């Protein structure tokens, strides 16, 4: 998956990883206010890397979390979605607007290339692949 090759989106290991990250997203997105220290702790458990002074408004959603790196002094506004089936690297001093959606997942556009008609019971009936996304410092 991280090599940009076709992967099984219904792989049991991937489904388990996605389910486990829901705990951290639920904690982060809980109604009411969480002290900033709690939000930072949750983000550091969720993401591969979170720099100092990162601020993410809730709600925030992602697939796996562990493929996300966020540089220091970055602000991510309300209602953002990061589909991190591959690496999402956000540099330092980045400002991300409300409702931005960053997708690393993609698929062949032609149905004949996308449909996996010979899929097994635990496989997705379509082909999917991923590409990393990088947002440079100061963007």
Backbone as a printed PyTorch tensor [residue, N CA C, xyz], in Angstrom:
tensor([[[  0.8290,  -1.1860,   0.0000],
         [  0.0000,   0.0000,   0.0000],
         [  0.8790,   1.2580,   0.0000]],

        [[  1.8530,   1.3100,   0.9090],
         [  2.7210,   2.4860,   0.9990],
         [  3.6740,   2.5980,  -0.1920]],

        [[  3.8330,   1.5130,  -0.9470],
         [  4.6630,   1.5390,  -2.1570],
         [  3.8850,   2.0210,  -3.3750]],

        [[  2.6040,   2.3750,  -3.2010],
         [  1.7980,   2.8500,  -4.3170],
         [  1.2410,   1.7500,  -5.1910]],

        [[  1.3130,   0.5080,  -4.7190],
         [  0.7950,  -0.6220,  -5.4830],
         [ -0.6570,  -0.8930,  -5.0950]],

        [[ -1.3870,  -1.6160,  -5.9430],
         [ -2.7500,  -2.0040,  -5.5960],
         [ -2.7450,  -2.7330,  -4.2600]],

        [[ -3.7630,  -2.4950,  -3.4710],
         [ -3.8800,  -3.1740,  -2.1900],
         [ -5.3380,  -3.5310,  -1.9390]],

        [[ -5.5570,  -4.4460,  -1.0130],
         [ -6.8990,  -4.8890,  -0.6550],
         [ -7.4420,  -3.9950,   0.4550]],

        [[ -8.3550,  -3.1220,   0.1120],
         [ -8.9250,  -2.1820,   1.0880],
         [ -9.7050,  -2.8970,   2.1940]],

        [[-10.0030,  -4.1550,   2.0070],
         [-10.7310,  -4.9270,   3.0220],
         [ -9.8320,  -5.9630,   3.7230]],

        [[ -8.5450,  -5.7380,   3.6330],
         [ -7.6000,  -6.6100,   4.3280],
         [ -7.9010,  -6.5730,   5.8280]],

        [[ -8.0120,  -7.7170,   6.4770],
         [ -8.3520,  -7.7460,   7.9040],
         [ -7.4120,  -6.9150,   8.7810]],

        [[ -6.1310,  -6.9010,   8.4590],
         [ -5.1770,  -6.1010,   9.2470],
         [ -5.4640,  -4.6060,   9.1050]],

        [[ -5.7630,  -4.1600,   7.8830],
         [ -6.0860,  -2.7510,   7.6640],
         [ -7.4050,  -2.3750,   8.3430]],

        [[ -8.3870,  -3.2590,   8.2580],
         [ -9.6680,  -2.9870,   8.9190],
         [ -9.4870,  -2.8740,  10.4320]],

        [[ -8.6390,  -3.7150,  10.9920],
         [ -8.3620,  -3.6620,  12.4350],
         [ -7.6810,  -2.3420,  12.7940]],

        [[ -6.6940,  -1.9440,  12.0100],
         [ -6.0020,  -0.6740,  12.2610],
         [ -6.9630,   0.5030,  12.1900]],

        [[ -7.8430,   0.5030,  11.2030],
         [ -8.8160,   1.5860,  11.0570],
         [ -9.7800,   1.6150,  12.2350]],

        [[-10.1660,   0.4560,  12.7180],
         [-11.0740,   0.3880,  13.8650],
         [-10.3920,   0.9080,  15.1310]],

        [[ -9.1320,   0.5710,  15.3150],
         [ -8.4080,   1.0180,  16.5060],
         [ -8.2520,   2.5320,  16.5480]],

        [[ -8.0690,   3.1620,  15.4000],
         [ -7.8900,   4.6090,  15.3730],
         [ -9.1910,   5.3380,  15.7220]],

        [[-10.3210,   4.6760,  15.5740],
         [-11.6070,   5.3060,  15.9110],
         [-11.6610,   5.7300,  17.3800]],

        [[-10.9860,   4.9630,  18.2430],
         [-10.9490,   5.3240,  19.6630],
         [-10.3440,   6.7190,  19.8410]],

        [[ -9.1870,   6.9570,  19.2050],
         [ -8.5230,   8.2500,  19.3390],
         [ -9.3340,   9.3760,  18.7120]],

        [[ -9.9620,   9.1060,  17.5750],
         [-10.7970,  10.1380,  16.9530],
         [-12.0040,  10.4510,  17.8220]],

        [[-12.6190,   9.4220,  18.3960],
         [-13.7640,   9.6540,  19.2900],
         [-13.3440,  10.5000,  20.4860]],

        [[-12.1890,  10.1930,  21.0660],
         [-11.6920,  10.9730,  22.2100],
         [-11.4020,  12.4170,  21.7970]],

        [[-10.7500,  12.5830,  20.6540],
         [-10.4010,  13.9200,  20.1820],
         [-11.6490,  14.7380,  19.8760]],

        [[-12.6410,  14.1140,  19.2360],
         [-13.8340,  14.8190,  18.7690],
         [-14.9620,  14.8640,  19.7810]],

        [[-14.7250,  14.4080,  20.9870],
         [-15.7510,  14.4050,  22.0260],
         [-16.3890,  15.7750,  22.1700]],

        [[-17.7330,  15.8180,  22.3140],
         [-18.3880,  17.1170,  22.5410],
         [-17.8580,  17.7810,  23.8130]],

        [[-17.9470,  19.0900,  23.8390],
         [-17.4300,  19.8380,  24.9770],
         [-15.9960,  20.2380,  24.7100]],

        [[-15.3640,  20.7450,  25.7010],
         [-13.9800,  21.1820,  25.4920],
         [-13.0270,  20.2040,  26.1550]],

        [[-11.9580,  19.8820,  25.4430],
         [-10.8960,  19.0840,  26.0520],
         [ -9.7520,  20.0670,  26.2940]],

        [[ -9.1100,  19.9430,  27.4320],
         [ -7.9200,  20.7840,  27.6320],
         [ -6.9240,  20.5440,  26.5070]],

        [[ -6.2040,  21.5810,  26.1140],
         [ -5.2640,  21.4700,  24.9930],
         [ -4.2320,  20.3670,  25.2200]],

        [[ -3.8240,  20.1630,  26.4470],
         [ -2.8550,  19.0970,  26.7480],
         [ -3.4330,  17.7350,  26.3820]],

        [[ -4.7370,  17.5280,  26.6410],
         [ -5.3740,  16.2600,  26.2890],
         [ -5.4360,  16.0820,  24.7800]],

        [[ -5.8070,  17.1420,  24.0560],
         [ -5.8800,  17.0600,  22.5990],
         [ -4.5020,  16.7360,  22.0100]],

        [[ -3.4700,  17.3870,  22.5290],
         [ -2.1100,  17.1430,  22.0370],
         [ -1.6910,  15.7050,  22.3050]],

        [[ -1.9990,  15.2040,  23.4770],
         [ -1.6600,  13.8220,  23.8250],
         [ -2.3620,  12.8390,  22.8880]],

        [[ -3.6190,  13.0840,  22.6200],
         [ -4.3830,  12.2170,  21.7110],
         [ -3.7620,  12.2510,  20.3150]],

        [[ -3.4360,  13.4490,  19.8240],
         [ -2.8390,  13.5760,  18.4960],
         [ -1.4980,  12.8620,  18.4030]],

        [[ -0.6980,  12.9330,  19.4710],
         [  0.6130,  12.2740,  19.4580],
         [  0.4670,  10.7600,  19.4710]],

        [[ -0.6210,  10.2430,  20.0500],
         [ -0.8990,   8.8030,  19.9930],
         [ -1.4640,   8.4010,  18.6340]],

        [[ -2.1860,   9.3020,  18.0150],
         [ -2.8570,   9.0300,  16.7510],
         [ -1.9030,   9.1070,  15.5570]],

        [[ -1.0920,  10.1460,  15.5010],
         [ -0.2720,  10.4460,  14.3210],
         [  1.1470,   9.9080,  14.4480]],

        [[  1.8060,   9.8030,  13.2970],
         [  3.2070,   9.3940,  13.2840],
         [  4.0750,  10.4470,  13.9700]],

        [[  3.8100,  11.7430,  13.6780],
         [  4.5710,  12.8320,  14.2760],
         [  3.6950,  14.0660,  14.3720]],

        [[  3.7830,  14.7500,  15.5020],
         [  3.1030,  16.0300,  15.7010],
         [  4.1140,  16.9790,  16.3400]],

        [[  4.4380,  18.0640,  15.6280],
         [  5.3910,  19.0410,  16.1460],
         [  4.7880,  19.9080,  17.2370]],

        [[  5.6250,  20.7400,  17.8080],
         [  5.1740,  21.6560,  18.8570],
         [  4.1990,  22.6860,  18.3040]],

        [[  3.2680,  23.0700,  19.1520],
         [  2.3380,  24.1710,  18.8560],
         [  1.4260,  23.8800,  17.6580]],

        [[  1.0920,  22.6030,  17.4450],
         [  0.1190,  22.2320,  16.4100],
         [ -1.2760,  22.4020,  16.9950]],

        [[ -2.1830,  22.9730,  16.2130],
         [ -3.5520,  23.1850,  16.6620],
         [ -4.4850,  22.6020,  15.6080]],

        [[ -5.3270,  21.6550,  16.0200],
         [ -6.3260,  21.0840,  15.1220],
         [ -7.6840,  21.2840,  15.7560]],

        [[ -8.5650,  21.9520,  15.0370],
         [ -9.9410,  22.1270,  15.5030],
         [-10.7160,  20.8430,  15.2550]],

        [[-11.6610,  20.5580,  16.1110],
         [-12.5000,  19.3860,  15.8930],
         [-13.7730,  19.8100,  15.1830]],

        [[-14.3970,  18.9480,  14.4410],
         [-14.0340,  17.5540,  14.2600],
         [-12.9040,  17.3820,  13.2560]],

        [[-12.1770,  16.2990,  13.4510],
         [-11.0730,  15.9020,  12.5880],
         [-11.1970,  14.3970,  12.3800]],

        [[-10.9990,  13.9510,  11.1450],
         [-11.1580,  12.5280,  10.8260],
         [ -9.9820,  12.0410,   9.9780]],

        [[ -9.6040,  10.7780,  10.1700],
         [ -8.5550,  10.1670,   9.3540],
         [ -8.7930,   8.6620,   9.2940]],

        [[ -8.0680,   8.0010,   8.3800],
         [ -8.1790,   6.5460,   8.2340],
         [ -7.3610,   5.7990,   9.2790]],

        [[ -6.0540,   6.0920,   9.3160],
         [ -5.1410,   5.3280,  10.1750],
         [ -4.3660,   6.2050,  11.1510]],

        [[ -4.1830,   7.4640,  10.8410],
         [ -3.4620,   8.3720,  11.7210],
         [ -1.9590,   8.1970,  11.6730]],

        [[ -1.5060,   6.9680,  11.7390],
         [ -0.0650,   6.7180,  11.8470],
         [  0.7140,   7.0960,  10.5970]],

        [[  0.0360,   7.4330,   9.5240],
         [  0.7040,   7.8760,   8.2990],
         [  0.7180,   9.4020,   8.1680]],

        [[  0.3510,  10.1010,   9.2410],
         [  0.2660,  11.5650,   9.2130],
         [  1.3910,  12.1620,  10.0470]],

        [[  2.1210,  13.1180,   9.4510],
         [  3.1390,  13.8950,  10.1630],
         [  2.8050,  15.3660,   9.9940]],

        [[  2.8290,  16.1040,  11.1120],
         [  2.4520,  17.5180,  11.0870],
         [  3.5610,  18.3360,  11.7500]],

        [[  4.1070,  19.2910,  11.0100],
         [  5.1870,  20.1310,  11.5230],
         [  4.7120,  21.1750,  12.5050]],

        [[  5.6580,  21.7320,  13.2390],
         [  5.3520,  22.7010,  14.2950],
         [  4.6250,  23.9320,  13.7520]],

        [[  3.8660,  24.5470,  14.6410],
         [  3.1410,  25.8000,  14.3660],
         [  2.1110,  25.6780,  13.2530]],

        [[  1.6020,  24.4890,  13.0220],
         [  0.6020,  24.2820,  11.9690],
         [ -0.7930,  24.3490,  12.5610]],

        [[ -1.7130,  24.9550,  11.8240],
         [ -3.1080,  25.0970,  12.2370],
         [ -4.0010,  24.4070,  11.2160]],

        [[ -4.8600,  23.5090,  11.6930],
         [ -5.8120,  22.7980,  10.8410],
         [ -7.2000,  23.1420,  11.3550]],

        [[ -8.0060,  23.7710,  10.5150],
         [ -9.2980,  24.2910,  10.9430],
         [-10.3650,  23.1920,  11.0020]],

        [[-11.5820,  23.5690,  11.3320],
         [-12.7010,  22.6640,  11.5750],
         [-12.9920,  21.7130,  10.4090]],

        [[-13.4150,  20.5030,  10.7630],
         [-14.0340,  19.5630,   9.8280],
         [-13.1170,  19.0780,   8.7060]],

        [[-11.8610,  18.8190,   9.0210],
         [-10.9380,  18.3120,   8.0090],
         [-10.9110,  16.7850,   8.0230]],

        [[-10.6700,  16.2140,   6.8400],
         [-10.6130,  14.7650,   6.6600],
         [ -9.3100,  14.4310,   5.9500]],

        [[ -8.5180,  13.5520,   6.5610],
         [ -7.2630,  13.1000,   5.9670],
         [ -7.3570,  11.5900,   5.7590]],

        [[ -7.4610,  11.1450,   4.5160],
         [ -7.4700,   9.7150,   4.2240],
         [ -6.0260,   9.2950,   4.0090]],

        [[ -5.4190,   8.8130,   5.0730],
         [ -3.9860,   8.5380,   5.1000],
         [ -3.6630,   7.0680,   4.8560]],

        [[ -4.0930,   6.5670,   3.7200],
         [ -3.6940,   5.2180,   3.3210],
         [ -2.2580,   5.2170,   2.8150]],

        [[ -1.6830,   6.3940,   2.6910],
         [ -0.2700,   6.5800,   2.4050],
         [  0.1810,   7.7640,   3.2500]],

        [[  1.4150,   8.1720,   3.1360],
         [  1.9680,   9.2440,   3.9690],
         [  1.3600,  10.5950,   3.6120]],

        [[  0.9540,  11.3150,   4.6410],
         [  0.5780,  12.7230,   4.5280],
         [  1.5730,  13.4740,   5.3980]],

        [[  2.3900,  14.3000,   4.7650],
         [  3.3930,  15.0770,   5.4840],
         [  3.0400,  16.5450,   5.3220]],

        [[  2.7580,  17.1760,   6.4400],
         [  2.4200,  18.6030,   6.4550],
         [  3.5800,  19.3140,   7.1400]],

        [[  4.1320,  20.2960,   6.4690],
         [  5.3070,  20.9900,   6.9820],
         [  5.0060,  21.9100,   8.1500]],

        [[  5.9820,  22.7290,   8.4660],
         [  5.8680,  23.6910,   9.5590],
         [  5.1680,  24.9570,   9.0770]],

        [[  4.4670,  25.6150,  10.0090],
         [  3.8410,  26.9210,   9.7510],
         [  2.8090,  26.8740,   8.6290]],

        [[  2.0570,  25.7750,   8.5520],
         [  1.0510,  25.6020,   7.5040],
         [ -0.3190,  25.9580,   8.0780]],

        [[ -1.1330,  26.6230,   7.2900],
         [ -2.5150,  26.9410,   7.6550],
         [ -3.4400,  26.1980,   6.7110]],

        [[ -4.3340,  25.3660,   7.2720],
         [ -5.2680,  24.5770,   6.4680],
         [ -6.6790,  25.0530,   6.7960]],

        [[ -7.4400,  25.3940,   5.7720],
         [ -8.7730,  25.9780,   5.8990],
         [ -9.7980,  24.9480,   6.3900]],

        [[-10.9970,  25.4180,   6.7720],
         [-12.0640,  24.4990,   7.1860],
         [-12.4590,  23.5500,   6.0540]],

        [[-12.8330,  22.3490,   6.4300],
         [-13.3890,  21.3340,   5.5280],
         [-12.4370,  20.8880,   4.4250]],

        [[-11.1400,  21.0730,   4.6100],
         [-10.1690,  20.5710,   3.6370],
         [-10.1160,  19.0540,   3.7640]],

        [[-10.0400,  18.3850,   2.6310],
         [ -9.9590,  16.9340,   2.6050],
         [ -8.7280,  16.5370,   1.8030]],

        [[ -7.8490,  15.7800,   2.4480],
         [ -6.6170,  15.3220,   1.8070],
         [ -6.7410,  13.8130,   1.6380]],

        [[ -6.7090,  13.3710,   0.3880],
         [ -6.8830,  11.9530,   0.0750],
         [ -5.6060,  11.3950,  -0.5410]],

        [[ -5.0680,  10.3570,   0.0570],
         [ -3.9610,   9.6550,  -0.5750],
         [ -4.4770,   8.4840,  -1.4020]],

        [[ -5.7030,   8.0590,  -1.1290],
         [ -6.2970,   6.9220,  -1.8440],
         [ -6.7460,   7.3480,  -3.2350]],

        [[ -6.5710,   6.4370,  -4.1750],
         [ -7.0440,   6.6610,  -5.5320],
         [ -7.3850,   5.3050,  -6.1430]],

        [[ -7.8580,   5.3200,  -7.3560],
         [ -8.2010,   4.0660,  -8.0470],
         [ -8.1880,   4.3260,  -9.5420]],

        [[ -8.0690,   3.2770, -10.3310],
         [ -8.1440,   3.4580, -11.7820],
         [ -9.4860,   4.0910, -12.1630]],

        [[ -9.4550,   5.0120, -13.0960],
         [-10.6800,   5.7020, -13.5010],
         [-11.5330,   4.8680, -14.4510]],

        [[-10.8970,   4.0150, -15.2340],
         [-11.6470,   3.1590, -16.1460],
         [-12.1820,   1.9570, -15.3740]],

        [[-13.4780,   1.7300, -15.4900],
         [-14.1180,   0.6350, -14.7510],
         [-13.4660,  -0.7120, -15.0390]],

        [[-13.0840,  -0.9490, -16.2770],
         [-12.4920,  -2.2310, -16.6490],
         [-11.1740,  -2.4680, -15.8960]],

        [[-10.4650,  -1.4010, -15.5610],
         [ -9.2210,  -1.5190, -14.7990],
         [ -9.4770,  -1.5400, -13.2920]],

        [[-10.5700,  -0.9350, -12.8650],
         [-10.8740,  -0.7840, -11.4420],
         [-11.5650,  -2.0030, -10.8470]],

        [[-12.4760,  -2.6090, -11.5850],
         [-13.2940,  -3.6980, -11.0460],
         [-12.4760,  -4.9740, -10.9600]],

        [[-12.5070,  -5.5760,  -9.7930],
         [-11.7950,  -6.8270,  -9.5370],
         [-12.8340,  -7.9420,  -9.5110]],

        [[-13.2010,  -8.4240, -10.6760],
         [-14.2920,  -9.4010, -10.7700],
         [-13.9070, -10.7670, -10.2190]],

        [[-12.6200, -11.0240, -10.0170],
         [-12.1750, -12.3080,  -9.4750],
         [-11.8390, -12.2330,  -7.9880]],

        [[-12.4080, -11.2430,  -7.2980],
         [-12.0490, -11.0690,  -5.8900],
         [-12.5710, -12.2130,  -5.0200]],

        [[-11.8180, -12.4680,  -3.9570],
         [-12.1920, -13.4920,  -2.9950],
         [-13.1240, -12.8780,  -1.9560]],

        [[-13.6610, -13.7080,  -1.0730],
         [-14.6380, -13.2510,  -0.0800],
         [-14.1100, -12.1360,   0.8100]],

        [[-12.8250, -12.1450,   1.1710],
         [-12.2850, -11.1190,   2.0650],
         [-11.5430, -10.0130,   1.3110]],

        [[-11.7950,  -9.8880,   0.0200],
         [-11.1530,  -8.8620,  -0.7890],
         [-12.1820,  -7.8560,  -1.3040]],

        [[-11.7270,  -6.6400,  -1.5130],
         [-12.5840,  -5.6080,  -2.0930],
         [-12.8630,  -5.9440,  -3.5630]],

        [[-14.0470,  -5.6210,  -4.0520],
         [-14.3800,  -5.9040,  -5.4540],
         [-13.8200,  -4.8550,  -6.4210]],

        [[-12.9080,  -4.0370,  -5.9560],
         [-12.3190,  -2.9860,  -6.7810],
         [-10.8310,  -2.8730,  -6.4380]],

        [[-10.0720,  -2.3110,  -7.3480],
         [ -8.6430,  -2.0980,  -7.1320],
         [ -8.4280,  -0.6750,  -6.6210]],

        [[ -7.5710,  -0.5660,  -5.6170],
         [ -7.2520,   0.7260,  -5.0250],
         [ -5.7470,   0.8390,  -4.8770]],

        [[ -5.2440,   2.0550,  -4.9590],
         [ -3.8440,   2.3090,  -4.7010],
         [ -3.7090,   3.6640,  -4.0190]],

        [[ -2.5150,   4.0000,  -3.6100],
         [ -2.3220,   5.2460,  -2.8700],
         [ -1.1080,   5.9930,  -3.3890]],

        [[ -1.1140,   7.2830,  -3.1210],
         [  0.0240,   8.1330,  -3.4520],
         [  0.2270,   9.0880,  -2.2790]],

        [[  1.4740,   9.3300,  -1.8790],
         [  1.7160,  10.2290,  -0.7450],
         [  1.3740,  11.6750,  -1.0970]],

        [[  1.0960,  12.4550,  -0.0610],
         [  0.8090,  13.8780,  -0.2050],
         [  1.7530,  14.6430,   0.7260]],

        [[  2.4180,  15.6660,   0.1830],
         [  3.2940,  16.5140,   0.9890],
         [  2.8890,  17.9580,   0.7970]],

        [[  2.7620,  18.6600,   1.9090],
         [  2.5450,  20.1150,   1.8960],
         [  3.7950,  20.7340,   2.5160]],

        [[  4.4860,  21.5410,   1.7550],
         [  5.7650,  22.0960,   2.1910],
         [  5.6020,  23.0920,   3.3480]],

        [[  6.7130,  23.3780,   4.0170],
         [  6.7530,  24.3870,   5.0780],
         [  6.2360,  25.7200,   4.5600]],

        [[  5.5940,  26.4540,   5.4470],
         [  5.1760,  27.8550,   5.2080],
         [  4.1380,  28.0020,   4.1030]],

        [[  3.4090,  26.9430,   3.8020],
         [  2.4140,  27.0030,   2.7300],
         [  1.1210,  27.5560,   3.2710]]])
